Tab-separated table of C-alpha atoms in Angstrom:
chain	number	residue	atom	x	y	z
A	1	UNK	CA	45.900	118.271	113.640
A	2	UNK	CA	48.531	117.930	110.731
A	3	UNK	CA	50.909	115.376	110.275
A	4	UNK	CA	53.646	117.732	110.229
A	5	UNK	CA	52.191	119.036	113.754
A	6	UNK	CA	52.821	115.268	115.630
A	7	UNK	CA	56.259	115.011	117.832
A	8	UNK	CA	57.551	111.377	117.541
A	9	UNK	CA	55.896	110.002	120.634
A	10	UNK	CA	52.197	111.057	119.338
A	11	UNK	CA	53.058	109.110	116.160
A	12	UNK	CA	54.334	106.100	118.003
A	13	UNK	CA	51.056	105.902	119.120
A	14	UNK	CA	48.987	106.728	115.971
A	15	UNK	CA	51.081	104.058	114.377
A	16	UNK	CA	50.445	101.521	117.472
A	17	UNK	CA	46.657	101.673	117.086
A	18	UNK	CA	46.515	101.156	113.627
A	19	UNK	CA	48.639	97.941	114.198
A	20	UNK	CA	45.538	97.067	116.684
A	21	UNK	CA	47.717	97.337	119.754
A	22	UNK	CA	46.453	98.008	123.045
A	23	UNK	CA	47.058	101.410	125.173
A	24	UNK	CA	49.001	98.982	127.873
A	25	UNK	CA	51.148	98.524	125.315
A	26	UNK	CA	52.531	102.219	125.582
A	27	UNK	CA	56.566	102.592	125.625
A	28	UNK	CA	56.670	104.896	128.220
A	29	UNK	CA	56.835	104.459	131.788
A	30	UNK	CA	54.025	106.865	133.196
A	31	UNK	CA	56.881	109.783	134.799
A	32	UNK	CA	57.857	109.744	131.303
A	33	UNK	CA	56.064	113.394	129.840
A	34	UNK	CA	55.893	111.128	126.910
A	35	UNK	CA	53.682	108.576	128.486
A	36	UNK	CA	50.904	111.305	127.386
A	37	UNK	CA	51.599	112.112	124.158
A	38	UNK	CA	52.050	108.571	123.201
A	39	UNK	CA	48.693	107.889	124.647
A	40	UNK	CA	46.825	110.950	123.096
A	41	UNK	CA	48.109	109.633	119.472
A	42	UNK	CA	46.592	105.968	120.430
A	43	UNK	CA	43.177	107.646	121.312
A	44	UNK	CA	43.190	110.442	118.360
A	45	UNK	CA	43.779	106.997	116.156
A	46	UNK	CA	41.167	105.043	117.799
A	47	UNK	CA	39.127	107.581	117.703
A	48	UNK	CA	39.239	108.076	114.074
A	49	UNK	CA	39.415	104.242	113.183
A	50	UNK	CA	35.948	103.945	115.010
A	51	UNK	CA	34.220	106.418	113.408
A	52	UNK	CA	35.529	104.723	110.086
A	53	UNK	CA	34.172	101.920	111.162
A	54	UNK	CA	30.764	103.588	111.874
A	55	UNK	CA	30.686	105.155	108.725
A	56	UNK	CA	31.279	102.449	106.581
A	57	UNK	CA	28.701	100.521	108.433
A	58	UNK	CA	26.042	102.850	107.354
């Protein structure tokens, strides 16, 4: 997925798990249809931050 291809709430969360917060931490109550696409940027950026973390490991 591109940059350009994230809608605001997606990058909230990319930007919220680089700063090492926690998915509780989401801005959005859970009626909210962007309580989801908050959360799906978190875990794309965990995600990706892990395997980093693997990788440089090796």
């Amino acid at each position: 997925m591109l940059e350009g291809d994230l809608d605001e709430a997606q990058q909230l969360g990319i930007d919220a798990a680089s700063a090492g917060k926690a998915v509780t931490d989401n801005l959005y109550m859970t009626e909210d249809p962007r309580f989801k696409k908050w959360e799906q940027g978190w875990q794309m950026q965990t995600a990706f931050l892990a395997a980093q973390d693997r990788d440089g490991a090796a």
